[in-house]
Structure formats: C-alpha cells, structure tokens
Amino acid sequence: MGYIMDLRAFVGHRPLIQVGSSVIVEDGQGQILLQLRTDNHQWSFSAAGSMEPGESPEDTARRELLEETGLAAHSLELYGVYAGPQEHHIYPNGDEVYNVEFAYACRDWSGALACQAGEVEELRFFALDQLPDTLSQQTGRRLAEWRRYKGILE
C-alpha cells in the first residue's frame, strides 16, 4: 500500500508532515514534461511523491519518475528544498498535508513515456511560453523558482 496510505489508515484525514520529492524533466529543446493528474485534473510536475522508509530524497525522485512516467533518471540536480505554510495542501479526498519537498531537475534521462494507471491521465512536453492554463498552483510556484535557479527571466 505505501507508507503514507498505511498512516492514513490510523489518522484519517488529519494533517501529516509528508516528505517527498518532485522532478522537472527537460528535453533537448528546453521543453518540460508535465503530467495531467487524475485526482484533480490539473497539470503538475513530471513526477512527485512521498518518501518511503529508508529512501533518500534522490531515490524517491528516481522511483517516482519511473513509476509515473516510465522514464529513468541518469542524473538529478537538486535546485531547492521547500517547507512551511505555503506547502500546506488538502487533497480532493480530504487528506491534509504539510509537505517538505526536495525539488530536482532532470535533463539526462531515458525510456519511453508511459502514464501510471490511476494517477496520470496524460504526459506531454510543453514549451515554457506555452504552459497549460490548468497548471496546479504548487507547480506554478515551483516552475517560477526553477526558472530563477536557471537564470531564465520571466
């Protein structure tokens, strides 16, 4: 089932501190991969998810990327760690979390795109000036931070 789901069986929807990783995948043309999520029908990171016991943040990023997109990360670049009130989130099912997120960029990857059943509706690369209107708030914030990190003016 997974560590967070096991905890949810005991605590219900009450707030949890949830540690995880996210990945922004970039292709050779500077486009970024986004996923259309099945739970809220918004576009989000290439991959993101919670850490399992014994995992490092980088291991979590690699596992989530492979599970959600079918892509294997050959290298990851940590560009930020985020926590605090702005990382509070209530999922559509009522589960409440305060995220601690390790954010990675990945430009060196291989594999064929494959949507994770039940979690990802669609995977698509987007040019930075043509992002979808239904981008999640958290992803929008993180992309702005990633652009600053890369020195891309908005």
Tab-separated table of C-alpha atoms in Angstrom:
chain	number	residue	atom	x	y	z
A	1	MET	CA	0.000	0.000	0.000
A	2	GLY	CA	2.749	2.502	0.855
A	3	TYR	CA	3.869	4.272	3.982
A	4	ILE	CA	1.550	7.317	3.769
A	5	MET	CA	-1.503	5.191	2.962
A	6	ASP	CA	-0.658	2.924	5.914
A	7	LEU	CA	-0.520	6.013	8.182
A	8	ARG	CA	-3.815	7.277	6.776
A	9	ALA	CA	-5.491	4.061	7.950
A	10	PHE	CA	-4.735	5.208	11.518
A	11	VAL	CA	-5.025	9.013	11.338
A	12	GLY	CA	-7.713	9.518	8.706
A	13	HIS	CA	-7.616	12.946	7.049
A	14	ARG	CA	-5.749	14.716	9.894
A	15	PRO	CA	-2.681	16.764	8.889
A	16	LEU	CA	0.571	14.893	8.305
A	17	ILE	CA	4.066	16.158	7.648
A	18	GLN	CA	4.834	14.493	4.354
A	19	VAL	CA	8.388	14.358	2.999
A	20	GLY	CA	8.808	13.807	-0.696
A	21	SER	CA	10.487	14.729	-3.941
A	22	SER	CA	9.442	16.285	-7.223
A	23	VAL	CA	11.112	16.209	-10.630
A	24	ILE	CA	11.025	18.606	-13.564
A	25	VAL	CA	12.146	16.760	-16.717
A	26	GLU	CA	13.595	18.860	-19.521
A	27	ASP	CA	14.129	17.673	-23.089
A	28	GLY	CA	16.861	18.733	-25.529
A	29	GLN	CA	14.704	21.602	-26.856
A	30	GLY	CA	14.183	23.131	-23.399
A	31	GLN	CA	10.616	21.881	-23.094
A	32	ILE	CA	9.420	20.471	-19.783
A	33	LEU	CA	7.394	17.343	-19.179
A	34	LEU	CA	4.148	17.745	-17.255
A	35	GLN	CA	1.572	15.204	-16.159
A	36	LEU	CA	-2.181	15.654	-16.087
A	37	ARG	CA	-3.233	14.214	-12.722
A	38	THR	CA	-6.307	12.009	-12.382
A	39	ASP	CA	-7.254	13.265	-8.894
A	40	ASN	CA	-7.611	16.988	-9.620
A	41	HIS	CA	-7.349	17.163	-13.449
A	42	GLN	CA	-4.545	19.725	-13.221
A	43	TRP	CA	-1.134	19.690	-14.856
A	44	SER	CA	1.682	19.050	-12.439
A	45	PHE	CA	5.369	18.143	-12.150
A	46	SER	CA	6.800	15.419	-14.339
A	47	ALA	CA	6.700	13.320	-11.174
A	48	ALA	CA	6.262	13.842	-7.452
A	49	GLY	CA	5.625	11.646	-4.473
A	50	SER	CA	6.221	10.717	-0.876
A	51	MET	CA	9.367	9.186	0.539
A	52	GLU	CA	9.189	5.587	1.700
A	53	PRO	CA	11.043	4.459	4.871
A	54	GLY	CA	14.763	4.065	4.184
A	55	GLU	CA	14.729	6.081	0.948
A	56	SER	CA	16.857	9.111	0.264
A	57	PRO	CA	15.211	12.132	-1.397
A	58	GLU	CA	17.067	11.316	-4.650
A	59	ASP	CA	15.928	7.670	-4.515
A	60	THR	CA	12.351	8.928	-4.078
A	61	ALA	CA	12.679	11.216	-7.105
A	62	ARG	CA	14.065	8.396	-9.277
A	63	ARG	CA	11.378	5.914	-8.160
A	64	GLU	CA	8.506	8.364	-8.649
A	65	LEU	CA	9.781	9.411	-12.090
A	66	LEU	CA	9.961	5.800	-13.248
A	67	GLU	CA	6.560	4.881	-11.745
A	68	GLU	CA	4.664	7.900	-13.056
A	69	THR	CA	6.314	8.452	-16.456
A	70	GLY	CA	8.297	5.345	-17.444
A	71	LEU	CA	11.484	7.457	-17.583
A	72	ALA	CA	14.739	6.575	-15.825
A	73	ALA	CA	16.777	9.483	-14.466
A	74	HIS	CA	20.503	9.164	-15.156
A	75	SER	CA	21.303	12.323	-13.205
A	76	LEU	CA	19.315	14.655	-10.992
A	77	GLU	CA	20.119	18.204	-9.934
A	78	LEU	CA	18.717	19.434	-6.620
A	79	TYR	CA	17.508	23.018	-7.075
A	80	GLY	CA	15.520	23.572	-3.913
A	81	VAL	CA	14.085	22.293	-0.645
A	82	TYR	CA	10.704	23.676	0.378
A	83	ALA	CA	8.645	23.638	3.574
A	84	GLY	CA	6.379	25.945	5.529
A	85	PRO	CA	2.795	27.198	5.407
A	86	GLN	CA	2.867	27.686	1.613
A	87	GLU	CA	3.406	23.904	1.285
A	88	HIS	CA	0.105	23.092	3.023
A	89	HIS	CA	-2.217	21.080	0.797
A	90	ILE	CA	-5.616	19.432	1.094
A	91	TYR	CA	-6.188	16.691	-1.476
A	92	PRO	CA	-9.587	16.250	-3.167
A	93	ASN	CA	-10.290	13.268	-0.859
A	94	GLY	CA	-9.765	15.468	2.246
A	95	ASP	CA	-6.283	14.236	3.220
A	96	GLU	CA	-4.329	17.171	4.654
A	97	VAL	CA	-0.524	17.509	4.470
A	98	TYR	CA	2.300	19.909	5.145
A	99	ASN	CA	4.899	18.995	2.539
A	100	VAL	CA	8.653	19.038	2.878
A	101	GLU	CA	9.769	18.791	-0.742
A	102	PHE	CA	13.120	18.123	-2.361
A	103	ALA	CA	12.858	19.549	-5.895
A	104	TYR	CA	15.027	18.131	-8.686
A	105	ALA	CA	15.649	18.900	-12.347
A	106	CYS	CA	16.458	16.085	-14.775
A	107	ARG	CA	17.976	16.618	-18.224
A	108	ASP	CA	19.670	13.219	-18.568
A	109	TRP	CA	17.057	10.501	-18.831
A	110	SER	CA	15.984	7.555	-20.975
A	111	GLY	CA	12.892	5.478	-21.580
A	112	ALA	CA	9.528	5.727	-23.276
A	113	LEU	CA	6.684	7.773	-21.801
A	114	ALA	CA	4.100	5.631	-20.008
A	115	CYS	CA	1.321	7.016	-17.796
A	116	GLN	CA	0.895	5.407	-14.381
A	117	ALA	CA	-2.600	3.896	-14.355
A	118	GLY	CA	-4.974	5.547	-11.905
A	119	GLU	CA	-2.688	8.525	-11.233
A	120	VAL	CA	-1.645	10.070	-14.560
A	121	GLU	CA	-4.107	10.847	-17.381
A	122	GLU	CA	-1.587	12.278	-19.848
A	123	LEU	CA	2.100	13.141	-20.201
A	124	ARG	CA	3.208	15.924	-22.517
A	125	PHE	CA	6.203	18.184	-23.125
A	126	PHE	CA	5.482	21.930	-23.113
A	127	ALA	CA	7.485	24.954	-24.189
A	128	LEU	CA	7.931	27.338	-21.257
A	129	ASP	CA	5.928	30.030	-23.040
A	130	GLN	CA	3.052	27.623	-23.785
A	131	LEU	CA	2.212	26.099	-20.408
A	132	PRO	CA	-1.356	24.867	-19.892
A	133	ASP	CA	-3.950	27.062	-18.182
A	134	THR	CA	-4.815	24.312	-15.702
A	135	LEU	CA	-1.359	24.227	-14.088
A	136	SER	CA	-1.525	23.444	-10.367
A	137	GLN	CA	-0.638	26.334	-8.040
A	138	GLN	CA	2.218	24.423	-6.444
A	139	THR	CA	3.702	23.523	-9.833
A	140	GLY	CA	3.391	27.140	-10.978
A	141	ARG	CA	5.296	28.328	-7.894
A	142	ARG	CA	7.952	25.656	-8.294
A	143	LEU	CA	8.425	26.393	-12.017
A	144	ALA	CA	8.949	30.080	-11.208
A	145	GLU	CA	11.613	29.091	-8.668
A	146	TRP	CA	13.212	26.682	-11.157
A	147	ARG	CA	13.330	29.446	-13.795
A	148	ARG	CA	15.100	31.774	-11.333
A	149	TYR	CA	17.517	28.988	-10.443
A	150	LYS	CA	18.316	28.514	-14.144
A	151	GLY	CA	18.567	32.259	-14.707
A	152	ILE	CA	15.532	32.377	-17.039
A	153	LEU	CA	13.795	35.742	-16.887
A	154	GLU	CA	10.020	35.727	-16.638
